[in-house]
Coordinates of N, CA and C and ligand atoms in Angstrom, one line a residue:
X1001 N 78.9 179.5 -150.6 CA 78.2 180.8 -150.7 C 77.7 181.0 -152.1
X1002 N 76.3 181.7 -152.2 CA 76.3 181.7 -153.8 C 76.6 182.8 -154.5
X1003 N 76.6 182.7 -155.7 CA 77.4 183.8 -156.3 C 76.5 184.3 -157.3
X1004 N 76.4 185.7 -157.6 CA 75.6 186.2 -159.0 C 76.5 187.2 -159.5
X1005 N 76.5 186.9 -160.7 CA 77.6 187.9 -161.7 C 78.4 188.1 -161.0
X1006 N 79.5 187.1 -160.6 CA 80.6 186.9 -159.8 C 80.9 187.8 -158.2
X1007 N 79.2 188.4 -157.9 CA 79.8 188.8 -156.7 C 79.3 187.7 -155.5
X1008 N 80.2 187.5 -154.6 CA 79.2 186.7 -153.7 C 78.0 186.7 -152.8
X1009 N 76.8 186.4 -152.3 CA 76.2 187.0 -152.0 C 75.7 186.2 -150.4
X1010 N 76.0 187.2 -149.8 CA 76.2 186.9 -148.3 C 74.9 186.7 -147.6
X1011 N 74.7 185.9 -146.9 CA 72.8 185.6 -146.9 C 73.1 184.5 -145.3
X1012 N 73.8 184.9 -144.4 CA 73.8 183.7 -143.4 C 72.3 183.0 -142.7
X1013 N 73.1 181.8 -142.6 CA 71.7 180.6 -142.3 C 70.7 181.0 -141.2
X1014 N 71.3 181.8 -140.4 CA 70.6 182.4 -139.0 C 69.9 184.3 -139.4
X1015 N 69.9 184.4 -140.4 CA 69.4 186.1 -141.4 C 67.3 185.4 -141.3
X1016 N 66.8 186.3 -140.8 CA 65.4 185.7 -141.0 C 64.4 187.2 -141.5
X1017 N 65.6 187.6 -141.7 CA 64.8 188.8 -142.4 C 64.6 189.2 -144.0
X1018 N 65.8 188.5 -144.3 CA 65.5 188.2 -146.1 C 65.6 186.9 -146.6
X1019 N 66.7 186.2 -145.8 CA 66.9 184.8 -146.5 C 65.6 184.2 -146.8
X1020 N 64.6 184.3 -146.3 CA 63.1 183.0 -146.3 C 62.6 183.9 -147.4
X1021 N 62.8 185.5 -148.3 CA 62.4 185.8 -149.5 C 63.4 184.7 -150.5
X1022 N 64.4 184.6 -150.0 CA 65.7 183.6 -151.2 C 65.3 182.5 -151.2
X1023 N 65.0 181.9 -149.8 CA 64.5 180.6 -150.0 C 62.7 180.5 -150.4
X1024 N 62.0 180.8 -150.0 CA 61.1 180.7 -151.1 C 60.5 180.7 -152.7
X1025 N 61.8 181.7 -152.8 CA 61.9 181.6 -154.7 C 62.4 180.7 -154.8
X1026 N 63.2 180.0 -153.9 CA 63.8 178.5 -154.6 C 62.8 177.4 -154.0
X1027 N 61.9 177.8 -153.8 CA 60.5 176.6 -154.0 C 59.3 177.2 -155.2
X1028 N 59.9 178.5 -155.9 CA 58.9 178.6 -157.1 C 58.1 179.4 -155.8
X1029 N 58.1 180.5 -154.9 CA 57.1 181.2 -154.9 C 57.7 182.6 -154.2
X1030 N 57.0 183.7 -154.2 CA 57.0 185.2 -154.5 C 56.4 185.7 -152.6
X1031 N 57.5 185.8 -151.8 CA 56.8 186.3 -150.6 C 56.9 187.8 -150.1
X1032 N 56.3 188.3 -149.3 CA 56.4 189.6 -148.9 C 55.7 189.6 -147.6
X1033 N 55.9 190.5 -146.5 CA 55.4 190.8 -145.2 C 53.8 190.9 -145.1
X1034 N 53.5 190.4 -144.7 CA 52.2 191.1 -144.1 C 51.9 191.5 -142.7
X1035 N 51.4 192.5 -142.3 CA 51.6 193.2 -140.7 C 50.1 192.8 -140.2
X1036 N 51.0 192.5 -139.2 CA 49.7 191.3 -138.0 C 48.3 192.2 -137.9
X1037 N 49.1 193.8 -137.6 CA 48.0 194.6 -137.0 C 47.0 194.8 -138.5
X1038 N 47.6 195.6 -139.2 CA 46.4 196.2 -140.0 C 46.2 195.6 -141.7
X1039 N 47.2 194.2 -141.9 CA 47.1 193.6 -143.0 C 47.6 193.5 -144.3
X1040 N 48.6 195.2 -143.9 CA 49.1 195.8 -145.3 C 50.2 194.5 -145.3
X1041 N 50.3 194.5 -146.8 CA 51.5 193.6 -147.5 C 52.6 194.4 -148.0
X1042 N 53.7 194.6 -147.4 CA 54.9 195.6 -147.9 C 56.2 194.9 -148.4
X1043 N 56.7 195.2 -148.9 CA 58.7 194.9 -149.5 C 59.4 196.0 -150.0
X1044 N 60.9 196.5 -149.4 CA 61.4 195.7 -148.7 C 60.8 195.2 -147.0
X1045 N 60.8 194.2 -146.6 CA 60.0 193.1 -145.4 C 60.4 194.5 -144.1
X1046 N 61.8 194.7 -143.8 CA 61.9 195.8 -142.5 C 61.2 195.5 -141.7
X1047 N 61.5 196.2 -140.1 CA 61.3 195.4 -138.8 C 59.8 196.0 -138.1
X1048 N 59.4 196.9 -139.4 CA 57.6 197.5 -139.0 C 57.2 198.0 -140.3
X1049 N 55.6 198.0 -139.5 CA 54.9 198.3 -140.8 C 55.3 199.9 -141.2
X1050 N 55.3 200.2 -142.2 CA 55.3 201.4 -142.7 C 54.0 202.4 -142.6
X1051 N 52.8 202.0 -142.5 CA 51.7 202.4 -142.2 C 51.3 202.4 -141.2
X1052 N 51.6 201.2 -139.7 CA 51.0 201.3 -138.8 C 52.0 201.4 -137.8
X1053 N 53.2 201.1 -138.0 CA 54.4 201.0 -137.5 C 54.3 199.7 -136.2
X1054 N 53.3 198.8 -136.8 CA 53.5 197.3 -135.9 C 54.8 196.9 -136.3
X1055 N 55.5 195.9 -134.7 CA 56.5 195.3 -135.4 C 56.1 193.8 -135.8
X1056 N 54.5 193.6 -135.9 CA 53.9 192.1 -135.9 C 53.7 191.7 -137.3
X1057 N 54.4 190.9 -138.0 CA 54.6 190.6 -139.4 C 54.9 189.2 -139.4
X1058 N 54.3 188.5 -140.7 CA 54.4 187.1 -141.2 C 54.9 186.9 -142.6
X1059 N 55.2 186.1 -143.2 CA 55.4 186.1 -144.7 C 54.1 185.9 -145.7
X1060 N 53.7 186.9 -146.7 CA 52.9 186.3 -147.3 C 52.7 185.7 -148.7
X1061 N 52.6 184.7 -149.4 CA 52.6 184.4 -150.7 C 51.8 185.5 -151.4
X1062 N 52.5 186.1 -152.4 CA 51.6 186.8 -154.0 C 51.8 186.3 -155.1
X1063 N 50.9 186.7 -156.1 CA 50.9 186.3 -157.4 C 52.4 186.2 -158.4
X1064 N 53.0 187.1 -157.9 CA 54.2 187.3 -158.7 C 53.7 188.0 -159.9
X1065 N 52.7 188.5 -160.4 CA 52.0 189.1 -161.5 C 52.2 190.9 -160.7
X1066 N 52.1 191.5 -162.1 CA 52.3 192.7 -161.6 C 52.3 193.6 -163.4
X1067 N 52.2 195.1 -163.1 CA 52.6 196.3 -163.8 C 53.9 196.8 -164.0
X1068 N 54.5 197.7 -164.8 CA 55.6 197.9 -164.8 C 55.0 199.6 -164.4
X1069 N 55.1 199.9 -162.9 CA 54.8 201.2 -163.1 C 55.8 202.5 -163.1
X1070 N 57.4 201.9 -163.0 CA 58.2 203.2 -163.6 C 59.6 202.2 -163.6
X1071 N 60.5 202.7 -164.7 CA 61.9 201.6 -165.2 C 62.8 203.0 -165.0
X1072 N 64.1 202.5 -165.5 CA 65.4 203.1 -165.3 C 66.4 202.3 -166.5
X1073 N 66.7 202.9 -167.2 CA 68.0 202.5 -168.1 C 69.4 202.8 -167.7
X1074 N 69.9 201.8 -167.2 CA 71.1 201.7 -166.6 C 72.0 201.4 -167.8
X1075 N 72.7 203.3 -167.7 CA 74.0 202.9 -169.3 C 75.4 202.9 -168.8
X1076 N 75.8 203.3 -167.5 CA 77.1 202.3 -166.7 C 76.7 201.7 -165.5
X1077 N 77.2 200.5 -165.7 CA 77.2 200.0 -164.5 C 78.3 199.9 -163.5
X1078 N 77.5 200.3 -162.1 CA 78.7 200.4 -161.1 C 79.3 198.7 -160.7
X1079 N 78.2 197.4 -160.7 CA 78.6 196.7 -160.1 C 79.7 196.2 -161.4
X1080 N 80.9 195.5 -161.6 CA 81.5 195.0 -163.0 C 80.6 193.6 -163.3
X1081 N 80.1 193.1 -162.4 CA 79.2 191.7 -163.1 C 78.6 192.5 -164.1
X1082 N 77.6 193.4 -164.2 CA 76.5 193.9 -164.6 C 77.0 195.2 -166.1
X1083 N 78.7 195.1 -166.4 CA 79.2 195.5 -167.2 C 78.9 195.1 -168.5
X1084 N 78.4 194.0 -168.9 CA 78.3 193.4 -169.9 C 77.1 194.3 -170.3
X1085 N 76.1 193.7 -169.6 CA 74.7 194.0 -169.5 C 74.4 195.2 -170.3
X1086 N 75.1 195.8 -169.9 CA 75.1 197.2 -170.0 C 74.7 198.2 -171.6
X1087 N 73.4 198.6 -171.9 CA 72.6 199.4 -171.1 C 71.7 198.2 -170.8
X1088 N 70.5 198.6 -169.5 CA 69.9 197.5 -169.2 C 68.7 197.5 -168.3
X1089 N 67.6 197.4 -168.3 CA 66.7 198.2 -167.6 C 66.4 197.5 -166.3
X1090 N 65.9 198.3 -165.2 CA 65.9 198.2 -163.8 C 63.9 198.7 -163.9
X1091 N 63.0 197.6 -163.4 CA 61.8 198.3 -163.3 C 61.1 198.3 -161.8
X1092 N 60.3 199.0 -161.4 CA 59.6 199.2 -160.5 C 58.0 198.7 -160.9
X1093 N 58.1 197.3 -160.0 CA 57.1 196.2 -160.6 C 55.9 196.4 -159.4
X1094 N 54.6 197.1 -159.9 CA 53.2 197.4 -158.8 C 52.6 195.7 -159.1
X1095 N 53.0 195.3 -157.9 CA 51.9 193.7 -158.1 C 50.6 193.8 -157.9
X1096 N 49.9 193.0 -158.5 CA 48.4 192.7 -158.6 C 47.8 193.4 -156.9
X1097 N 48.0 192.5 -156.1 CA 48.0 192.5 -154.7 C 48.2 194.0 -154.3
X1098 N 47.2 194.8 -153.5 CA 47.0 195.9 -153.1 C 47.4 197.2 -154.1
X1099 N 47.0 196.9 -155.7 CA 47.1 198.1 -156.1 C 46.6 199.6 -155.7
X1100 N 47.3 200.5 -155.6 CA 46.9 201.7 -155.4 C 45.7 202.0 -153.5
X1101 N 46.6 200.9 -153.2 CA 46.4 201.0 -151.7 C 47.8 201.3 -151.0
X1102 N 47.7 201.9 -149.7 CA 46.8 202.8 -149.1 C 46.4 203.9 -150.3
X1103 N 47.2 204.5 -150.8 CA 46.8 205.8 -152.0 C 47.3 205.2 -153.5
X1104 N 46.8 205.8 -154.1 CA 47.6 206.1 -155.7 C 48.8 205.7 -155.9
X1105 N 49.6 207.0 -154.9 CA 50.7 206.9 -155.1 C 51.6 205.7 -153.9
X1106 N 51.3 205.4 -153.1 CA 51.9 204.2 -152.6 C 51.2 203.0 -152.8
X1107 N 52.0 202.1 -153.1 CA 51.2 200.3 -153.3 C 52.3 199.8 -152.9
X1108 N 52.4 198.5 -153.5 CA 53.1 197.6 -153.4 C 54.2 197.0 -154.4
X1109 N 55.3 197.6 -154.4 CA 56.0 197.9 -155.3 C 57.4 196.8 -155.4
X1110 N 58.1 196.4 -156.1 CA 59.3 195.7 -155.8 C 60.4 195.9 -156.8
X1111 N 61.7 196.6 -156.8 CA 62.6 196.8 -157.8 C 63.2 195.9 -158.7
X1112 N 63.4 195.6 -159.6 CA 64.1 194.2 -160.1 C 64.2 194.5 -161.3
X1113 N 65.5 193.4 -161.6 CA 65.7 193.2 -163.0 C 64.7 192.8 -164.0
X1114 N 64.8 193.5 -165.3 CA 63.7 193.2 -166.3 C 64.4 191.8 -167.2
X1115 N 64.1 190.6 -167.0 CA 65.1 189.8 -168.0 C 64.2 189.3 -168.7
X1116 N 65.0 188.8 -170.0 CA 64.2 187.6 -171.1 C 63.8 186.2 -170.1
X1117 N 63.1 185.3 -170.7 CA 63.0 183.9 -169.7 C 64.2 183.3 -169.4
X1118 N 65.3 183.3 -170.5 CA 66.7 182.7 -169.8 C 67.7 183.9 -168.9
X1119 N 66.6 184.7 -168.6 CA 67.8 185.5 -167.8 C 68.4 186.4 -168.4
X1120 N 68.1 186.6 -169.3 CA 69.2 187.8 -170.1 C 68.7 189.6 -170.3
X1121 N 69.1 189.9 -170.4 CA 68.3 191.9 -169.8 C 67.4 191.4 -170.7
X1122 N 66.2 192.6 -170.8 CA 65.4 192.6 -171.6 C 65.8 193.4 -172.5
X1123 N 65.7 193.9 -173.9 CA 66.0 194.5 -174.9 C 65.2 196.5 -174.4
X1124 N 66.3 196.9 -174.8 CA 65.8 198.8 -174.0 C 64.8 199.0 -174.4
X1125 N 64.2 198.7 -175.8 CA 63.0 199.3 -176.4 C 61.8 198.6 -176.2
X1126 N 62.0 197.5 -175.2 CA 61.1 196.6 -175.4 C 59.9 196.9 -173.8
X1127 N 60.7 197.8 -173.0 CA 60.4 198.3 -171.5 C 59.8 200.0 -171.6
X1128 N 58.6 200.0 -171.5 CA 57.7 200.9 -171.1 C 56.5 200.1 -169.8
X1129 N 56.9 201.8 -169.2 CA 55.4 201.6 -168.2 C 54.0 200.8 -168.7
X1130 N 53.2 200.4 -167.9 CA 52.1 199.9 -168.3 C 52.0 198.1 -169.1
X1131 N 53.5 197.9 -169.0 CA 53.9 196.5 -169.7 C 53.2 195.5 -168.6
X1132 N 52.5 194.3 -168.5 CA 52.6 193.5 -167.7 C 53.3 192.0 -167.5
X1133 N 54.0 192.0 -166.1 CA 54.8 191.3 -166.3 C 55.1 190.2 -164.8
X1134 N 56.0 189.2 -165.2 CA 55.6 188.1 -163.9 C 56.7 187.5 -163.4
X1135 N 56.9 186.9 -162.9 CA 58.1 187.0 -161.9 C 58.5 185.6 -162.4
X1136 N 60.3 185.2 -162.2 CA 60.7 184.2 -162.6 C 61.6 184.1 -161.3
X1137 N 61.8 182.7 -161.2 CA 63.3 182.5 -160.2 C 64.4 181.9 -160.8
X1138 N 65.3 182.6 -160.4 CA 66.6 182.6 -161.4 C 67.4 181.8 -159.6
X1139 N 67.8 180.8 -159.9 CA 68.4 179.6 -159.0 C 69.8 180.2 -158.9
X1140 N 70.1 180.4 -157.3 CA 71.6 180.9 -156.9 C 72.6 179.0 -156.4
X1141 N 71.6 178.7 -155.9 CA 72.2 177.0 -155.2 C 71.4 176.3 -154.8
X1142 N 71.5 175.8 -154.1 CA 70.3 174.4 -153.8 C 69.6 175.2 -152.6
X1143 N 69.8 175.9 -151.8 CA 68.6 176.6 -151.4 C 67.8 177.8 -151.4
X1144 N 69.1 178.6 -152.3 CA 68.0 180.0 -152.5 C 68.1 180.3 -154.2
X1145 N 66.6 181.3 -154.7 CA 67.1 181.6 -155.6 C 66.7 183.2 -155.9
X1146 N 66.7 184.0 -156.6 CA 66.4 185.1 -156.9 C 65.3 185.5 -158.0
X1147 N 63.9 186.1 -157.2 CA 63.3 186.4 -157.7 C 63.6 187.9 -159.1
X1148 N 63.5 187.6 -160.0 CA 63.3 188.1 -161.6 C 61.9 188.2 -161.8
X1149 N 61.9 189.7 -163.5 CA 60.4 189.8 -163.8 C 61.0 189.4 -165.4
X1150 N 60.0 189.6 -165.8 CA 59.7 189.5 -167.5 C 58.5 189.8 -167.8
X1151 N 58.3 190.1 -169.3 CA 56.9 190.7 -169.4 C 56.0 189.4 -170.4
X1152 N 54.7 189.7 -169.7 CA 53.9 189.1 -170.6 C 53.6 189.2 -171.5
X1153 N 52.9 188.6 -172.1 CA 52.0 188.6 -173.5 C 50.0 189.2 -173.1
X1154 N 50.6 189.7 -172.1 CA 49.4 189.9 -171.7 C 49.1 191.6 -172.2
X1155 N 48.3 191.9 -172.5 CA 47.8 193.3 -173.3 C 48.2 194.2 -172.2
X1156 N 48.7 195.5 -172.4 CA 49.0 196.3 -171.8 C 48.1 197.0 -170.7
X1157 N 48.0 197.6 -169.3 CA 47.5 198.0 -168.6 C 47.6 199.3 -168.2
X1158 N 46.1 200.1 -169.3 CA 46.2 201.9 -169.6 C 47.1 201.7 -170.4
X1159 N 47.6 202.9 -171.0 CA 48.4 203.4 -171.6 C 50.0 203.2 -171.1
X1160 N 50.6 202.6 -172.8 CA 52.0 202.3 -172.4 C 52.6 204.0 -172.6
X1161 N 53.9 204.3 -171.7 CA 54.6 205.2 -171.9 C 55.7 205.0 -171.9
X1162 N 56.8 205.8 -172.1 CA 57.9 205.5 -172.2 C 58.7 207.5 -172.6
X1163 N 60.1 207.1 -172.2 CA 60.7 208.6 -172.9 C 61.1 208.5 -174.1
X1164 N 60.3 209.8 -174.7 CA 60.5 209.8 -176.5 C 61.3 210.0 -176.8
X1165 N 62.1 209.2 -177.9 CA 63.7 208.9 -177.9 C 63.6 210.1 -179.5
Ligands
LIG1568 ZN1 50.4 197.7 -140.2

């Protein structure tokens, strides 16, 4: 079974509802739903579309590239793996792939750790909106791994914000 920050993480071989997101990060690539009927690309994957309410869905490869369009500084943490860490930011990553579709305010969004390239939180000051940033796979065992973001070097997208400390 594999393990992250010593909790175990339960993923049985017969699960076809998230495991094939685990196991495609552990071939290096970034998948999400796409719905038979009307095309939208959504995550979390769930058993219909959110827009059309088909239950007809396939996996689709994305860029793994994306916006940071809102974070969270996590100053306790409930899980104790994640004690160290601690404070540590959590972002809400808008990928390339169907920005500001269907509206503004809904796209294509995925929650995740902000880490350095070896895995380690990102530094608090270093996480404002508008950052862009790309996805890494952080290896659980020989078949799955866990998709991670980090930010690029790539020039900011609009206006960075952040809460004025
Ligand atoms: Zn649909």
């Amino acid at each position: 079974m594999p393990e992250y920050k010593g909790m175990n993480l339960i993923m049985p071989a017969g699960d076809r509802e998230l495991r094939p997101y685990f196991e495609a990060a552990a071939a290096g690539r970034l998948v999400v739903r796409r719905c038979s009927a009307c095309g939208m690309l959504r995550f979390p994957p769930g058993p219909a579309c959110p827009w059309c309410s088909s239950l007809g869905s396939e996996w689709a490869e994305v860029s793994g590239r994306g916006t940071i369009y809102s974070f969270e500084i996590v100053a306790q943490a409930i899980q104790p793996g994640f004690a160290e860490w601690a404070p540590y930011p959590v972002v809400l990553v808008e990928l390339d792939e169907q920005r500001g579709v269907p509206t503004a305010d809904e796209a294509l969004r995925l929650i995740t750790n902000l880490v350095t390239p070896d895995f380690l939180p990102e530094a608090e000051e270093k996480v404002e909106i508008g950052w862009r940033v790309r996805v890494l796979f952080q290896p659980l065992d020989a078949e799955l791994a866990l998709p991670q973001f980090t930010l690029t070097d790539e020039p900011p997208d609009g206006n960075v914000w952040r809460l004025p400390s």
